[in-house]
Amino acid sequence: MRANELRQARSPFVLAVVVRAERPTSAKPGDRAIIHPDGTIEGFVGGSCAESTVRIQSLRQLAAGESTLLRITPGGDATGPRDLPGLVVTDNTCLSGGTIDVFLEVVVPAPLLQVYGDTPIARALVSVGSAAGYEVRIAPAPGPVPADALAVVVASHGHDETGLLTEAVTAGVPYIALVASPKRGAAVLAESGVPAGRVKTPAGLDLGARTPGDVAISILAEVVAARTVAKPAPAPRTASALLQIGLGVPTSPEIAIDPICEMEVVVEPGALSYEHDGRTWYFCAPGCRKKFAADPARWGG
């Protein structure tokens, strides 16, 4: 299943599932689609008008990180609830008729904690981090730093530390820690040449920890703090990566208004448009574009 592939690849997306449809509609209960952060849709949740509404609301929900039930009506639902928590009602005058309820499930990967080193502290981090809802990966040997890592902890006790720290800093990882004594940690940082204050060593809050489990908890506490208050790192990162680590979200989609039906339309490459008098107009469906092109002045062109 495509959704499982995206989960394994740690790619954020919205799974849209039609749960109710009133005739006449082209969508049926059980129809589904995946909406990517760039607005690309895989699957079917109705005709072009319904699809446009699902795309726009999915991008908004992805930016907010919240799932919701979307109700698309053909011209108003004055008798039904409109502002209830978990429900978004949109009037789509472009619809041929019928109301569609689509559940938009926002799927965002768990924050990634990358640990290097096969040591007791490294293994303890896997246990406590997983219990706290993080995806914790442990790599006994040096390897590439994941692009969407929230934290990198080097606990390899003297093996390949400088290279890993330098790569993590270059990648813009928000929290980077080196498990070492104050004296050895300072020597490693001096050798690596990373900016002052960019790598935490000794790793973890000063809780008087002695056992591997206690040290792991002190490190995880700093990771939680980094996730809560950290600002985007100076190195450029993709919107998807920022979303995954909880430091940012995809920017809200640029929206235009169809001059014919007054529906919202995402401004993106490939969107239906029409150039007139030095201005670009966008449309939800070919019918609206054709009507506008026949008489632009009538519609404000």
PDB file of N, CA and C in Angstrom, residues 221-258:
ATOM      1  N   ALA A 221      15.806  14.423  27.917  1.00  0.00           N
ATOM      2  CA  ALA A 221      15.214  15.674  28.419  1.00  0.00           C
ATOM      3  C   ALA A 221      15.704  16.860  27.598  1.00  0.00           C
ATOM      4  N   GLU A 222      16.979  16.853  27.234  1.00  0.00           N
ATOM      5  CA  GLU A 222      17.495  17.931  26.393  1.00  0.00           C
ATOM      6  C   GLU A 222      16.918  17.860  24.988  1.00  0.00           C
ATOM      7  N   VAL A 223      16.707  16.665  24.484  1.00  0.00           N
ATOM      8  CA  VAL A 223      16.103  16.512  23.159  1.00  0.00           C
ATOM      9  C   VAL A 223      14.689  17.096  23.152  1.00  0.00           C
ATOM     10  N   VAL A 224      13.923  16.801  24.209  1.00  0.00           N
ATOM     11  CA  VAL A 224      12.565  17.339  24.320  1.00  0.00           C
ATOM     12  C   VAL A 224      12.602  18.866  24.337  1.00  0.00           C
ATOM     13  N   ALA A 225      13.552  19.422  25.089  1.00  0.00           N
ATOM     14  CA  ALA A 225      13.672  20.877  25.144  1.00  0.00           C
ATOM     15  C   ALA A 225      14.029  21.452  23.783  1.00  0.00           C
ATOM     16  N   ALA A 226      14.906  20.762  23.049  1.00  0.00           N
ATOM     17  CA  ALA A 226      15.299  21.224  21.717  1.00  0.00           C
ATOM     18  C   ALA A 226      14.111  21.206  20.771  1.00  0.00           C
ATOM     19  N   ARG A 227      13.292  20.200  20.886  1.00  0.00           N
ATOM     20  CA  ARG A 227      12.121  20.094  20.008  1.00  0.00           C
ATOM     21  C   ARG A 227      11.103  21.184  20.318  1.00  0.00           C
ATOM     22  N   THR A 228      11.037  21.579  21.576  1.00  0.00           N
ATOM     23  CA  THR A 228      10.029  22.548  22.000  1.00  0.00           C
ATOM     24  C   THR A 228      10.410  23.980  21.693  1.00  0.00           C
ATOM     25  N   VAL A 229      11.688  24.321  21.920  1.00  0.00           N
ATOM     26  CA  VAL A 229      12.078  25.727  21.826  1.00  0.00           C
ATOM     27  C   VAL A 229      13.071  26.021  20.725  1.00  0.00           C
ATOM     28  N   ALA A 230      13.580  24.985  20.042  1.00  0.00           N
ATOM     29  CA  ALA A 230      14.625  25.231  19.050  1.00  0.00           C
ATOM     30  C   ALA A 230      14.094  26.024  17.873  1.00  0.00           C
ATOM     31  N   LYS A 231      14.990  26.805  17.288  1.00  0.00           N
ATOM     32  CA  LYS A 231      14.692  27.523  16.053  1.00  0.00           C
ATOM     33  C   LYS A 231      15.340  26.775  14.906  1.00  0.00           C
ATOM     34  N   PRO A 232      14.819  26.957  13.665  1.00  0.00           N
ATOM     35  CA  PRO A 232      15.446  26.274  12.544  1.00  0.00           C
ATOM     36  C   PRO A 232      16.928  26.564  12.480  1.00  0.00           C
ATOM     37  N   ALA A 233      17.710  25.513  12.218  1.00  0.00           N
ATOM     38  CA  ALA A 233      19.162  25.641  12.152  1.00  0.00           C
ATOM     39  C   ALA A 233      19.561  26.446  10.918  1.00  0.00           C
ATOM     40  N   PRO A 234      20.769  26.997  10.898  1.00  0.00           N
ATOM     41  CA  PRO A 234      21.167  27.841   9.773  1.00  0.00           C
ATOM     42  C   PRO A 234      21.264  27.115   8.451  1.00  0.00           C
ATOM     43  N   ALA A 235      21.575  25.816   8.476  1.00  0.00           N
ATOM     44  CA  ALA A 235      21.677  25.088   7.216  1.00  0.00           C
ATOM     45  C   ALA A 235      20.291  24.956   6.591  1.00  0.00           C
ATOM     46  N   PRO A 236      20.171  25.104   5.266  1.00  0.00           N
ATOM     47  CA  PRO A 236      18.858  24.993   4.618  1.00  0.00           C
ATOM     48  C   PRO A 236      18.295  23.594   4.751  1.00  0.00           C
ATOM     49  N   ARG A 237      16.971  23.506   5.037  1.00  0.00           N
ATOM     50  CA  ARG A 237      16.321  22.214   5.144  1.00  0.00           C
ATOM     51  C   ARG A 237      14.990  22.307   4.415  1.00  0.00           C
ATOM     52  N   THR A 238      14.516  21.196   3.899  1.00  0.00           N
ATOM     53  CA  THR A 238      13.274  21.196   3.145  1.00  0.00           C
ATOM     54  C   THR A 238      12.099  21.379   4.091  1.00  0.00           C
ATOM     55  N   ALA A 239      10.960  21.843   3.533  1.00  0.00           N
ATOM     56  CA  ALA A 239       9.764  22.001   4.343  1.00  0.00           C
ATOM     57  C   ALA A 239       9.330  20.674   4.934  1.00  0.00           C
ATOM     58  N   SER A 240       9.448  19.594   4.160  1.00  0.00           N
ATOM     59  CA  SER A 240       9.065  18.282   4.662  1.00  0.00           C
ATOM     60  C   SER A 240       9.931  17.886   5.841  1.00  0.00           C
ATOM     61  N   ALA A 241      11.232  18.139   5.750  1.00  0.00           N
ATOM     62  CA  ALA A 241      12.125  17.781   6.851  1.00  0.00           C
ATOM     63  C   ALA A 241      11.797  18.584   8.097  1.00  0.00           C
ATOM     64  N   LEU A 242      11.521  19.884   7.931  1.00  0.00           N
ATOM     65  CA  LEU A 242      11.175  20.708   9.074  1.00  0.00           C
ATOM     66  C   LEU A 242       9.887  20.236   9.714  1.00  0.00           C
ATOM     67  N   LEU A 243       8.919  19.822   8.897  1.00  0.00           N
ATOM     68  CA  LEU A 243       7.670  19.313   9.431  1.00  0.00           C
ATOM     69  C   LEU A 243       7.913  18.059  10.243  1.00  0.00           C
ATOM     70  N   GLN A 244       8.754  17.164   9.747  1.00  0.00           N
ATOM     71  CA  GLN A 244       8.988  15.898  10.408  1.00  0.00           C
ATOM     72  C   GLN A 244       9.630  16.084  11.780  1.00  0.00           C
ATOM     73  N   ILE A 245      10.508  17.067  11.920  1.00  0.00           N
ATOM     74  CA  ILE A 245      11.187  17.224  13.191  1.00  0.00           C
ATOM     75  C   ILE A 245      10.465  18.198  14.112  1.00  0.00           C
ATOM     76  N   GLY A 246       9.342  18.730  13.658  1.00  0.00           N
ATOM     77  CA  GLY A 246       8.565  19.588  14.520  1.00  0.00           C
ATOM     78  C   GLY A 246       9.091  20.996  14.652  1.00  0.00           C
ATOM     79  N   LEU A 247       9.978  21.441  13.772  1.00  0.00           N
ATOM     80  CA  LEU A 247      10.548  22.787  13.846  1.00  0.00           C
ATOM     81  C   LEU A 247       9.913  23.730  12.851  1.00  0.00           C
ATOM     82  N   GLY A 248       9.008  23.261  12.034  1.00  0.00           N
ATOM     83  CA  GLY A 248       8.378  24.125  11.060  1.00  0.00           C
ATOM     84  C   GLY A 248       7.341  23.334  10.296  1.00  0.00           C
ATOM     85  N   VAL A 249       6.631  24.004   9.436  1.00  0.00           N
ATOM     86  CA  VAL A 249       5.590  23.354   8.651  1.00  0.00           C
ATOM     87  C   VAL A 249       5.672  23.875   7.233  1.00  0.00           C
ATOM     88  N   PRO A 250       5.113  23.136   6.286  1.00  0.00           N
ATOM     89  CA  PRO A 250       5.063  23.670   4.933  1.00  0.00           C
ATOM     90  C   PRO A 250       4.319  25.004   4.928  1.00  0.00           C
ATOM     91  N   THR A 251       4.774  25.945   4.154  1.00  0.00           N
ATOM     92  CA  THR A 251       4.086  27.222   4.087  1.00  0.00           C
ATOM     93  C   THR A 251       2.682  27.014   3.538  1.00  0.00           C
ATOM     94  N   SER A 252       1.752  27.839   3.987  1.00  0.00           N
ATOM     95  CA  SER A 252       0.379  27.716   3.512  1.00  0.00           C
ATOM     96  C   SER A 252       0.341  27.890   2.000  1.00  0.00           C
ATOM     97  N   PRO A 253      -0.516  27.127   1.324  1.00  0.00           N
ATOM     98  CA  PRO A 253      -0.558  27.218  -0.136  1.00  0.00           C
ATOM     99  C   PRO A 253      -1.047  28.581  -0.599  1.00  0.00           C
ATOM    100  N   GLU A 254      -0.510  29.033  -1.733  1.00  0.00           N
ATOM    101  CA  GLU A 254      -0.996  30.278  -2.315  1.00  0.00           C
ATOM    102  C   GLU A 254      -2.361  30.013  -2.939  1.00  0.00           C
ATOM    103  N   ILE A 255      -3.327  30.821  -2.573  1.00  0.00           N
ATOM    104  CA  ILE A 255      -4.709  30.588  -2.980  1.00  0.00           C
ATOM    105  C   ILE A 255      -5.192  31.710  -3.898  1.00  0.00           C
ATOM    106  N   ALA A 256      -5.887  31.314  -4.958  1.00  0.00           N
ATOM    107  CA  ALA A 256      -6.563  32.272  -5.836  1.00  0.00           C
ATOM    108  C   ALA A 256      -8.060  31.951  -5.823  1.00  0.00           C
ATOM    109  N   ILE A 257      -8.878  32.913  -6.230  1.00  0.00           N
ATOM    110  CA  ILE A 257     -10.327  32.725  -6.258  1.00  0.00           C
ATOM    111  C   ILE A 257     -10.797  32.608  -7.702  1.00  0.00           C
ATOM    112  N   ASP A 258     -11.479  31.523  -7.988  1.00  0.00           N
ATOM    113  CA  ASP A 258     -12.067  31.334  -9.313  1.00  0.00           C
ATOM    114  C   ASP A 258     -13.110  32.435  -9.526  1.00  0.00           C
TER     115      ASP A 258
END
